[in-house]
Coordinates of C-alpha atoms in Angstrom, one line a residue:
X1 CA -58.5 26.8 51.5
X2 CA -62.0 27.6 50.1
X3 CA -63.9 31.0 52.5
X4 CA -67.0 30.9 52.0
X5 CA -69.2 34.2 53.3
X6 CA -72.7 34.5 54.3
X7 CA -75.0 36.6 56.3
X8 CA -75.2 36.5 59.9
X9 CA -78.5 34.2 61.0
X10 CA -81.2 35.4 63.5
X11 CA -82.3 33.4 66.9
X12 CA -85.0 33.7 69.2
X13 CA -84.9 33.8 73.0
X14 CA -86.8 33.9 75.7
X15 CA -87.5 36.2 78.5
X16 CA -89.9 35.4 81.0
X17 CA -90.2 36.2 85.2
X18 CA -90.2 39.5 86.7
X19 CA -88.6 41.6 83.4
X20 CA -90.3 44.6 82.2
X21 CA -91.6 43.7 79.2
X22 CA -91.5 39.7 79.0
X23 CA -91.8 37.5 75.6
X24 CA -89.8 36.4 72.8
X25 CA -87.2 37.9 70.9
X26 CA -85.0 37.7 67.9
X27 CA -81.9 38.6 67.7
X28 CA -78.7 38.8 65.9
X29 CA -76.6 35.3 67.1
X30 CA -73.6 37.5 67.9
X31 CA -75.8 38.8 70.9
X32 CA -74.7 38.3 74.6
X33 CA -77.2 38.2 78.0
X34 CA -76.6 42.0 77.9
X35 CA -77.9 42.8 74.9
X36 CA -81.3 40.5 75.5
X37 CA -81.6 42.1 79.0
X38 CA -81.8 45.9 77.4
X39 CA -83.8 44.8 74.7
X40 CA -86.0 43.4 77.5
X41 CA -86.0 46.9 79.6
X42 CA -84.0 44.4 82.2
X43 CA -86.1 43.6 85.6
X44 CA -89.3 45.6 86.7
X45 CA -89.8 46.7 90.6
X46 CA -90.1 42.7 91.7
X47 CA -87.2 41.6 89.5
X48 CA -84.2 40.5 90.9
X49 CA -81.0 42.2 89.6
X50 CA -78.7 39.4 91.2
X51 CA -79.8 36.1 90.1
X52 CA -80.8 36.5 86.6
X53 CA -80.2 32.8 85.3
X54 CA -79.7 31.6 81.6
X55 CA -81.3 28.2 80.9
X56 CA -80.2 26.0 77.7
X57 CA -81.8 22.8 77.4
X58 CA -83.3 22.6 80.7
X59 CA -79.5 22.9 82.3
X60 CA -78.8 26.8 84.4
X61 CA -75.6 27.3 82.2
X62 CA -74.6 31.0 83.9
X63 CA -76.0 33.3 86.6
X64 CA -75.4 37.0 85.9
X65 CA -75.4 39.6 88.9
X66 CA -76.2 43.0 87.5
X67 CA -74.7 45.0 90.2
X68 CA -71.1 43.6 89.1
X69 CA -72.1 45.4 85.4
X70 CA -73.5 48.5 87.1
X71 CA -71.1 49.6 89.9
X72 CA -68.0 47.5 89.0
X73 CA -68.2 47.7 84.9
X74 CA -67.3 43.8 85.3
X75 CA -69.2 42.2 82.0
X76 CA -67.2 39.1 82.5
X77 CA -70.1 36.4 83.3
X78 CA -71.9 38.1 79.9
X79 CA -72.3 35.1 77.6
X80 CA -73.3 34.5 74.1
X81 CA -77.0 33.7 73.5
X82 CA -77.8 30.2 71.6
X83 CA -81.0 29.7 69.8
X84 CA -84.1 28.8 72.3
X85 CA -82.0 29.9 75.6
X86 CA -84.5 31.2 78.2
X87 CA -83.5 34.6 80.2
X88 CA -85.2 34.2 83.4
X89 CA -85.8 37.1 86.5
X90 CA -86.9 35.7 89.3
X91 CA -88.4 37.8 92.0
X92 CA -86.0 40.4 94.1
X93 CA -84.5 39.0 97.2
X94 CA -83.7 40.5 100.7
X95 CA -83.6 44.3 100.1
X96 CA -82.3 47.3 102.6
X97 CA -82.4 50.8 102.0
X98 CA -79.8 53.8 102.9
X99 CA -80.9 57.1 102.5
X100 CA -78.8 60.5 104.1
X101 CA -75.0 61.6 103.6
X102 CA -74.0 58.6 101.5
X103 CA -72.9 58.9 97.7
X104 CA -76.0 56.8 96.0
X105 CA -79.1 56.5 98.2
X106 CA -81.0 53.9 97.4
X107 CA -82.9 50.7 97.9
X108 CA -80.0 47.7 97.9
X109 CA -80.7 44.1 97.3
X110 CA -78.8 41.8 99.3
X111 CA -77.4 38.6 97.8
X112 CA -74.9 37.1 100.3
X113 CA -75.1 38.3 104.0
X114 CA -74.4 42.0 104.7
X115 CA -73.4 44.3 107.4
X116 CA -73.8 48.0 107.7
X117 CA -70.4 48.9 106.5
X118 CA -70.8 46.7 103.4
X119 CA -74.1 48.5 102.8
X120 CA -73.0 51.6 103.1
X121 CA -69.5 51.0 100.9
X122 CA -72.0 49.6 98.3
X123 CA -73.8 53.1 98.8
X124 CA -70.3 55.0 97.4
X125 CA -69.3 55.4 101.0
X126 CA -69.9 58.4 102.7
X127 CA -70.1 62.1 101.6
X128 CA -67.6 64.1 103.0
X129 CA -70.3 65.8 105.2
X130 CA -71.6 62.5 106.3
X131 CA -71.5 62.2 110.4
X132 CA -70.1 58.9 112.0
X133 CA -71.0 59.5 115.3
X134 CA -74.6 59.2 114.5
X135 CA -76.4 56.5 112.2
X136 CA -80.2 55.5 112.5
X137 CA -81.8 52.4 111.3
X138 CA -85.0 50.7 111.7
X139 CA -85.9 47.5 111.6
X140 CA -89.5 45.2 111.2
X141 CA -89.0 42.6 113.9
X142 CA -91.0 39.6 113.4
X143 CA -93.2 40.8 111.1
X144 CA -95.1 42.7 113.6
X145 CA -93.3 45.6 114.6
X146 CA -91.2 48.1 113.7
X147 CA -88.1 49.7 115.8
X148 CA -85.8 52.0 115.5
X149 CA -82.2 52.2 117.3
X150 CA -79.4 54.6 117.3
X151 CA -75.9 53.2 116.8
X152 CA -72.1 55.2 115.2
X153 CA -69.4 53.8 113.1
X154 CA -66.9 54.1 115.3
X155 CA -65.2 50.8 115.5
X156 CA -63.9 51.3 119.3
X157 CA -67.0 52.4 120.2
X158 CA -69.5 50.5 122.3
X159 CA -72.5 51.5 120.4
X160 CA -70.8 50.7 116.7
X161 CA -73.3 49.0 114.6
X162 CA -70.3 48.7 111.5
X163 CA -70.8 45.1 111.8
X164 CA -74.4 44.2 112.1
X165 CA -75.3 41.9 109.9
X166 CA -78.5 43.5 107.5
X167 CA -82.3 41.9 107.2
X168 CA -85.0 42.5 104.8
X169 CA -86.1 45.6 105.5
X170 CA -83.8 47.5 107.2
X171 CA -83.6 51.1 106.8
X172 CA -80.6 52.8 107.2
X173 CA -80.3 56.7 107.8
X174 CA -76.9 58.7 108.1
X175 CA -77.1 61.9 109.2
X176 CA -74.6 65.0 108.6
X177 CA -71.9 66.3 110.5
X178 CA -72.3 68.6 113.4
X179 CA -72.0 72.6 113.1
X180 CA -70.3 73.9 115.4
X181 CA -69.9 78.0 114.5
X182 CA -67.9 80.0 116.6
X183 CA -69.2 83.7 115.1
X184 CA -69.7 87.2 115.7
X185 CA -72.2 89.9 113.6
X186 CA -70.5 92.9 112.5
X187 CA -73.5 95.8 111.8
X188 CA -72.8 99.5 110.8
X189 CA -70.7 101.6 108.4
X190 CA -67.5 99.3 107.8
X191 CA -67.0 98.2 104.3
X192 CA -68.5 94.5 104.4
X193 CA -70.8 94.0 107.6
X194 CA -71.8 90.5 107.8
X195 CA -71.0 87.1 110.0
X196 CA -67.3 86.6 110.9
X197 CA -66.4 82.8 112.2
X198 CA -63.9 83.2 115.4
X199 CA -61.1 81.5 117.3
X200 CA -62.7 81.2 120.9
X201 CA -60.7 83.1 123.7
X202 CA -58.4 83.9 120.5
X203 CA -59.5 86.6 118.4
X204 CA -59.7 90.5 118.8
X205 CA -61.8 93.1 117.8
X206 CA -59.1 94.7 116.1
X207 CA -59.2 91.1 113.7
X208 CA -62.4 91.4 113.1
X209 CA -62.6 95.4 112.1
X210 CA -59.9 94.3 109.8
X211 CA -61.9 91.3 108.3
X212 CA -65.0 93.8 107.7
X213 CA -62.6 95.7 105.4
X214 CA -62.0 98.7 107.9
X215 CA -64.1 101.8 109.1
X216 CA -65.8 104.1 106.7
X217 CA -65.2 107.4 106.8
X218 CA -68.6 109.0 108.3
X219 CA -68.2 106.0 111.2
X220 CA -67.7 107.6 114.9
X221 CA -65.1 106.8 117.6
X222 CA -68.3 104.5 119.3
X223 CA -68.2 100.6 118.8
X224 CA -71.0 99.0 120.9
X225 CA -70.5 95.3 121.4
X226 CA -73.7 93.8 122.9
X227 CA -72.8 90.3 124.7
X228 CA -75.0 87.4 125.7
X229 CA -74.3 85.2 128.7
X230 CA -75.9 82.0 129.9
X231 CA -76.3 82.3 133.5
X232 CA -78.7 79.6 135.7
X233 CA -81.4 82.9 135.7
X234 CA -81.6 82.7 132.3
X235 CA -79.3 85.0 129.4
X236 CA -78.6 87.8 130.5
X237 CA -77.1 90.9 128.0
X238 CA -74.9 93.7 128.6
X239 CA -73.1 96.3 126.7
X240 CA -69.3 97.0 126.0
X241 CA -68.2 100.1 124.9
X242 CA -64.9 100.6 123.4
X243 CA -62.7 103.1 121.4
X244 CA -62.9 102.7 117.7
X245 CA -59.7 104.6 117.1
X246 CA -58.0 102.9 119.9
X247 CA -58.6 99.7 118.9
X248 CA -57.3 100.2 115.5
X249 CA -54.1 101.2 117.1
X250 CA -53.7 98.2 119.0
X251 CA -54.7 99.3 122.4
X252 CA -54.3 96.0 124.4
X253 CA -57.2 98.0 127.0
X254 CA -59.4 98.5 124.4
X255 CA -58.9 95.9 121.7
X256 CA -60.6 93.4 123.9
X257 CA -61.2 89.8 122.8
X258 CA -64.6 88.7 121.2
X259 CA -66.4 85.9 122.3
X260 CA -69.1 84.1 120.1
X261 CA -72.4 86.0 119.4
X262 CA -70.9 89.2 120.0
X263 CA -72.8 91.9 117.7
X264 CA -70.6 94.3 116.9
X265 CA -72.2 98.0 116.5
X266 CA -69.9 100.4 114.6
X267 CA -71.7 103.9 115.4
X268 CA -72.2 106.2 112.5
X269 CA -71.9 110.2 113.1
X270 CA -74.7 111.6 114.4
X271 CA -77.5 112.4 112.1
X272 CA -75.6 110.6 109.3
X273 CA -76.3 110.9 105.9
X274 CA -75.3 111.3 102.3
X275 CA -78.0 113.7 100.9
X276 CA -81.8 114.7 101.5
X277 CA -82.9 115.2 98.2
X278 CA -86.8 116.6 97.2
X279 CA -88.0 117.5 93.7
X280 CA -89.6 120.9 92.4
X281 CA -90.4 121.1 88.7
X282 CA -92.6 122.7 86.4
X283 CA -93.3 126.6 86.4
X284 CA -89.7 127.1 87.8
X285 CA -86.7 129.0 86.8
X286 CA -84.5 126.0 87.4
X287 CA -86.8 122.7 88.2
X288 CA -84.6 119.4 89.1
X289 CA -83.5 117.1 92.3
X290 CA -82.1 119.5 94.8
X291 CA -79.8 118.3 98.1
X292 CA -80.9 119.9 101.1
X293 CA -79.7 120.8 104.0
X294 CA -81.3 120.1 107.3
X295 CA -83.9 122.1 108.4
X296 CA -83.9 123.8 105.2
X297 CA -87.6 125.2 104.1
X298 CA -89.9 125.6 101.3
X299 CA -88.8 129.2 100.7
X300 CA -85.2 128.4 100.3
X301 CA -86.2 125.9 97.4
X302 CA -87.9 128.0 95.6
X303 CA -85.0 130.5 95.9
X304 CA -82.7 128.1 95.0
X305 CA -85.2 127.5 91.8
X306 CA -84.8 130.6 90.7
X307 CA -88.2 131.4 92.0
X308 CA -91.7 131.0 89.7
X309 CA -91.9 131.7 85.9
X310 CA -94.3 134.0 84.3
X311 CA -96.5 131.6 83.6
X312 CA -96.6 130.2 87.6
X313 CA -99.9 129.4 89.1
X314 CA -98.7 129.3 92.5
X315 CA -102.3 128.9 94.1
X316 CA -102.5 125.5 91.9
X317 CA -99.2 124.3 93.4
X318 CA -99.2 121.1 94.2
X319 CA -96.9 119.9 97.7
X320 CA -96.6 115.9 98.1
X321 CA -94.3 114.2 101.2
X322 CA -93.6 110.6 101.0
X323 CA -94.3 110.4 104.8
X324 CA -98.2 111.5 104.3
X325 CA -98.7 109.6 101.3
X326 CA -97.3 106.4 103.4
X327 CA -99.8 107.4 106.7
X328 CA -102.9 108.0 104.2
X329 CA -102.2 104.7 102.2
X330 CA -102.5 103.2 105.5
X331 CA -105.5 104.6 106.4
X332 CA -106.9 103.7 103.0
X333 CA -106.4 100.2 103.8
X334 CA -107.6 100.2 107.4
X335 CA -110.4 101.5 106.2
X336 CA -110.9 99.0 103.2
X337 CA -110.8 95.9 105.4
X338 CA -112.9 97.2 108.1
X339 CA -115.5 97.8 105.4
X340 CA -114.7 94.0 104.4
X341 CA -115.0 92.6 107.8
X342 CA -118.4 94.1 107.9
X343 CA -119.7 93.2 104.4
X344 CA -119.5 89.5 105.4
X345 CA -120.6 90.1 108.4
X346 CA -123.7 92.0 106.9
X347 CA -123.6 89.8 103.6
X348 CA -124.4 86.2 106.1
X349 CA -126.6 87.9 107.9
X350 CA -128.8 88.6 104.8
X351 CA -128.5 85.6 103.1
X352 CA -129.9 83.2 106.1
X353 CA -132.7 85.2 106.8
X354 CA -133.8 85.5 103.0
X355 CA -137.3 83.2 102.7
X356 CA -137.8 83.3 99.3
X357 CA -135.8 82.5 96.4
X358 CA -136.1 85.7 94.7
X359 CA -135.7 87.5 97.9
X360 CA -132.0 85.6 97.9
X361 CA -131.4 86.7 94.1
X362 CA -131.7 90.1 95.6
X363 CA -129.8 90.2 98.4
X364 CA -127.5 88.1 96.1
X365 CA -127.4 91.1 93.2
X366 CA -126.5 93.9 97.1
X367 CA -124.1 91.7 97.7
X368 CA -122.3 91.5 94.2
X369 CA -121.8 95.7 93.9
X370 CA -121.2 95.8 97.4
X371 CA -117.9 93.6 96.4
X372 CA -117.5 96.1 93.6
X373 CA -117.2 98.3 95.8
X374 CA -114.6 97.2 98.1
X375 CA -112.6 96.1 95.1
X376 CA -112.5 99.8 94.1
X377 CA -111.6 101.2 97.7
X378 CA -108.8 98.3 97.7
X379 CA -107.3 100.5 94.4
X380 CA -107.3 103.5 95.9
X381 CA -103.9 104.9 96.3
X382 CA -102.9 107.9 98.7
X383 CA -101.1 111.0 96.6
X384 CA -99.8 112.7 100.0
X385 CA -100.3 115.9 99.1
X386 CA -100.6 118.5 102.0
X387 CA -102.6 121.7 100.8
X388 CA -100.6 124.4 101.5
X389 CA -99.8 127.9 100.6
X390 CA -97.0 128.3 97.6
X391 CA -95.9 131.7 97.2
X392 CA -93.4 133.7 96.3
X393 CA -90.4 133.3 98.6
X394 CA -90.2 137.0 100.1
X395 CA -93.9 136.0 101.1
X396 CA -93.9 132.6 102.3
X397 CA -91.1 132.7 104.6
X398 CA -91.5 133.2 108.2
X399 CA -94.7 132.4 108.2
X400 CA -96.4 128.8 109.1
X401 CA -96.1 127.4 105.5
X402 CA -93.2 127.7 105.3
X403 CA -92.5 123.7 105.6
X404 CA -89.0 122.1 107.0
X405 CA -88.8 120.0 103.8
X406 CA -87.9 115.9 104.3
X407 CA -86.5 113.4 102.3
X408 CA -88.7 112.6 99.4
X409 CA -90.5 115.7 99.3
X410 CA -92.1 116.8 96.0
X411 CA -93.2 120.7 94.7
X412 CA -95.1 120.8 91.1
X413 CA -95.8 124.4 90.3
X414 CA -98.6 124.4 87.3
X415 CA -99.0 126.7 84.7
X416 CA -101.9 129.2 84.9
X417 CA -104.6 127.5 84.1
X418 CA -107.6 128.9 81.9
X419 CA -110.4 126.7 82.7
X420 CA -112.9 125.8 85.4
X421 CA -114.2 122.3 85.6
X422 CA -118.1 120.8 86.5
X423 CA -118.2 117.1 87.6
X424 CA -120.8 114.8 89.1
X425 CA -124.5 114.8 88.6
X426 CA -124.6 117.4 85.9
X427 CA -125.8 116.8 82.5
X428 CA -122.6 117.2 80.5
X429 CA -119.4 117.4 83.0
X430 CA -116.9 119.6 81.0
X431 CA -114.5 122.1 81.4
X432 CA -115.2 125.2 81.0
X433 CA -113.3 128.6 80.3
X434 CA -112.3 130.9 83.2
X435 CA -115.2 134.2 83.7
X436 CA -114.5 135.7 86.7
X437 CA -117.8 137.5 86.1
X438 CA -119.8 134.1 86.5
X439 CA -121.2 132.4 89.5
X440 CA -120.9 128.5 90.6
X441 CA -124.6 128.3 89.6
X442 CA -123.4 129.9 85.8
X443 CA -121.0 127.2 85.1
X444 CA -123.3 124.5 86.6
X445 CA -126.1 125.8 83.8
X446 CA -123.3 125.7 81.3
X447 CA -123.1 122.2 81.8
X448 CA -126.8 121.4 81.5
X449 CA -127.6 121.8 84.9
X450 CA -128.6 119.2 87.9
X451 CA -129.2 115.3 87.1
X452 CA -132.3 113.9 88.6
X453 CA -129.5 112.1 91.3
X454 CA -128.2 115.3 91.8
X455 CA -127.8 116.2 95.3
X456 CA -128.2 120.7 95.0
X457 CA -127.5 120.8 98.8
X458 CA -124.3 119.4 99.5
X459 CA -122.7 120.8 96.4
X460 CA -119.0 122.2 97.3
X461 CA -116.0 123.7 95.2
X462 CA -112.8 121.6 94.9
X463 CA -109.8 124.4 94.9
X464 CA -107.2 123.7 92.8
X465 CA -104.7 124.9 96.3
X466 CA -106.6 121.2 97.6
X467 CA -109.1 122.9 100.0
X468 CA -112.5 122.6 99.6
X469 CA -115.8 124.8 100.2
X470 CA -119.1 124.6 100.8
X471 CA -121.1 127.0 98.3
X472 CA -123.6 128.0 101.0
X473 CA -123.2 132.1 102.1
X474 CA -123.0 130.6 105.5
X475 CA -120.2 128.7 104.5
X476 CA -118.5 131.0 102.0
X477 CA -115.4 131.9 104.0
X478 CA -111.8 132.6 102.2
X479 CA -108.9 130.3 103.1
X480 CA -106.6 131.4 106.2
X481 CA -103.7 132.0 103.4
X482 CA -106.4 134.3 101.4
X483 CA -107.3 136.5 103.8
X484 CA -103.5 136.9 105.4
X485 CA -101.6 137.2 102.3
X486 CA -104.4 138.5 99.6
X487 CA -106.9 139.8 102.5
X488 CA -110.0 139.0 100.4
X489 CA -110.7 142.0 98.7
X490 CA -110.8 140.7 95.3
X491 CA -111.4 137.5 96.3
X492 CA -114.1 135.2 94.7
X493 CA -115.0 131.9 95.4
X494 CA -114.5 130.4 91.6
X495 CA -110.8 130.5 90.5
X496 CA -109.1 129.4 87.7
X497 CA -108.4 125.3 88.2
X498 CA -111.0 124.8 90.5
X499 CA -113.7 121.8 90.1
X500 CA -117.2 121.9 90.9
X501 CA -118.7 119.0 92.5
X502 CA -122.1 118.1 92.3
X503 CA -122.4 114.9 94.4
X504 CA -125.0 112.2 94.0
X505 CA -127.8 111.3 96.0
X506 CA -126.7 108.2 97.9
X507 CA -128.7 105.5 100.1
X508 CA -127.2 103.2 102.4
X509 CA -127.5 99.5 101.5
X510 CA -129.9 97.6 103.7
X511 CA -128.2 96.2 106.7
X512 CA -125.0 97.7 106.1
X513 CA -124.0 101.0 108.1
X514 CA -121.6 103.5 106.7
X515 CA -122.2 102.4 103.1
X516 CA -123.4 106.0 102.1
X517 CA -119.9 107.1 103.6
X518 CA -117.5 105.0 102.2
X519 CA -119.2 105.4 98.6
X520 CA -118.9 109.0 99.4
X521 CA -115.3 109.4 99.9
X522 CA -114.7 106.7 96.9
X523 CA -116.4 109.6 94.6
X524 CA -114.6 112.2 96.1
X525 CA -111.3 110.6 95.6
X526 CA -112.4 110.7 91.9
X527 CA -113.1 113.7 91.4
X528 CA -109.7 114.8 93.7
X529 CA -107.8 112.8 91.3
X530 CA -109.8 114.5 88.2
X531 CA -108.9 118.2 89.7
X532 CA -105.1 117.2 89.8
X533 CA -105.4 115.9 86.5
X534 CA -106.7 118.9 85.0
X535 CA -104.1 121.5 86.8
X536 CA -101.1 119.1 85.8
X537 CA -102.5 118.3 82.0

């Protein structure tokens, strides 16, 4: 026997009709309709995946269905490729689509007449949440219209559709299986409040405490369940009260049964709750978080501090309470968008009535810092503080400062400061060291004096305790804590920590009202925030 061995030849096909990208192509001669297909990128979205045909010498020598390959793995009708054989797609036949609770959603094209149970055993079948009491499908009747009817899969059932036969077009939709929940809310200190599913006319109250892991300790003897019933009126709610103790026991008159939408209020003790912290630090004995008790005040803080250090500034002292901080922040931003609301009101106004172009370029410039300027009253953000009088604690309590402290409240005592500060329209704002032998004007000189903005007039005194005074003799008056606790004999108006403010002259932009105000209290702000600064530095 003589073997003789030589290399494998090359042939060319053909693949023409619907494919993705049609033409010739060579390949090895061991290669099957398969191979040529994915070569090919098999049929684009008018190609027919179930009668691809093989031509050889003008004769259709095999017919290849690609669903067989793709859902079944069957390659048995793949055939080896001669030279010049033409692959041909023709376009996609009938075609019906399923979309919902099946297993492969898809558009389906239909080679030998189909009903909707082929159609949807094609799909994968149902998922296990798939619904056969409903199923939807729509049909194009004639050409001219399209309708939709409502059928199940029950097979005794009158309405079945299982066995209607499919047409081009059809649109099948199965939906997902009713919820039906059966549930209760639980709500207050157990250990796992939530949504508990229930047995109807079954199960107790007793279950479902047990479920939520139990009372907690600081819950009272009070469970509130909260009912709703449908009546022809309309719902109608009413309250049960019951025993939590009692019910925990077993007590058939109290461990009543739930019925669905119950809520479920455990009560908590009255006035319930871990601890009411607030914070002192700084010129303290002992600063940190301290628990409080309720109706505890200002002076038992500081006694529990340890009082102030030697180097305590108590008039500086700075008293902050979330609650205040939360109601300023909200008047900070009421106030922003009412300044909005009439800056495009103001801004239209302006700009329709301007007759010249550069009569619009200056309305157009008023406009641009008037956004500026609501931009920087959108940043502002409230500190709380409450000016108040911090003294010593022999001093403060009993008297009206005394404060009832709340959750969240926050003391910073600062050390004694040494310096005075000038801001606004001055020629160099500084700081400046303490003289109780100098005047407001002294320190205003020592800063350069007034600015040609410089408003003399309404120039006031920013105290570092957060008050604030006019300089005027009329005006000159000691705080109500000054003259009861240090009666104002020594008293003068400049203190160590205090700002001077020298505002600017301001003018209203035209057609706006209240501009002058709001810039105002945006410069204030400023110069609030530069006083803390300086006391806390």
């Amino acid at each position: 026997m003589n073997v003789t061995l030589g290399a494998l030849k090359s042939i060319k096909v053909y693949v023409v009709g619907n494919a993705k990208r049609p033409g010739a192509y060579t390949v090895s001669s061991l290669a099957t309709l398969v191979n040529v297909l994915l070569q090919a990128g098999g049929p684009d979205s008018n190609g027919s995946m179930r009668n691809i045909t093989v031509k050889r010498n003008d004769k259709i020598v095999a017919t290849f269905d690609m669903y067989d390959l793709l859902m079944k793995g069957d390659k048995t009708k793949d055939i080896r490729m001669m030279p010049e054989d033409v692959v041909f797609i023709p376009v996609v036949g009938p075609q019906a689509a399923i979309v919902g609770n099946v297993r492969r959603p898809a558009i389906y094209e239909l080679k030998n007449p189909l009903n909707v149970e082929g159609l949807i055993a094609m799909a994968g079948g149902m998922t296990a949440t798939g619904y056969k009491g409903r199923v939807q499908m729509m049909r194009v009747v004639d050409q001219e219209y399209r309708t939709i009817f409502e059928g199940d899969l029950k097979r005794l059932s009158k309405n079945s559709i299982g066995s209607t036969m499919l047409n081009d077009g059809d649109f099948l939709r199965i939906f997902s299986v009713i919820e039906r929940q059966s549930t209760v809310k639980v709500a207050g200190p157990v250990a796992k409040p939530g949504i508990f599913s229930i047995e109807p006319n079954v199960t107790k109250l007793k279950d479902v405490l047990d479920w939520a892991g139990g009372l907690l300790y600081y819950a009272a003897d009070d469970v509130e369940i909260t009912r709703v019933e449908a009546t022809p009126q309309g719902p109608k709610t009413h309250q049960l009260r019951v025993n939590a103790k009692r019910v925990l026991a077993g007590d058939p008159s109290e461990n009543i049964i739930v019925q669905m939408n119950d809520f479920i209020s455990v009560r908590a003790i009255p006035n319930w709750k871990l601890y009411k912290r607030v914070e002192i630090y700084g010129e303290v004995k002992y600063p940190g978080v301290y628990p409080i008790q309720e109706e505890e005040t200002l002076s038992s803080l500081l006694t529990r501090a340890g009082g102030f250090t030697d180097r305590a500034y108590p008039r500086g002292a700075i008293f902050t309470r979330a609650s205040v901080k939360a109601a300023q922040q909200r008047q900070v931003d009421e106030m922003a968008k009412r300044m909005e609301r009439e800056l495009l009101a103001v801004n239209t106004n302006e700009m329709s009535s301007a007759l010249t172009s550069e009569e619009a370029k200056i309305l157009q410039s008023e406009a641009e810092q008037k956004r500026r300027l609501l931009q920087k009253m959108k940043e502002i953000q409230a500190t709380g503080r409450i000016a108040t009088l911090v003294a010593e604690p022999g001093v403060l309590k009993g008297t009206a400062y005394d404060l009832v402290l709340e959750e969240g409240d926050a003391l910073y005592v600062p050390a004694n400061p040494s310096t005075v500060q000038v801001i606004g329209s001055v020629l160099n704002p500084s700081a400046f060291i303490y003289d109780k032998r100098l005047s407001f004007k002294d320190y205003v000189l020592m800063a350069g004096g007034y600015t040609s903005e410089a408003s003399p007039a309404r120039i006031y005194v920013l105290k570092a305790d957060g008050t604030a005074m006019r300089v005027k003799p009329s005006a000159r008056e000691v705080t109500p804590w000054v003259k009861e606790f240090n009666k104002g004999d020594d008293w003068n108006l400049i203190e160590p920590g205090d700002a001077i403010v020298v505002p600017q002259k301001m003018a209203s932009y035209r057609g706006m009202r209240q501009t002058r105000d709001y810039v105002d209290m945006l410069y204030k702000v400023a110069v609030t925030a530069a006083s803390i600064h300086n006391i806390t530095k």
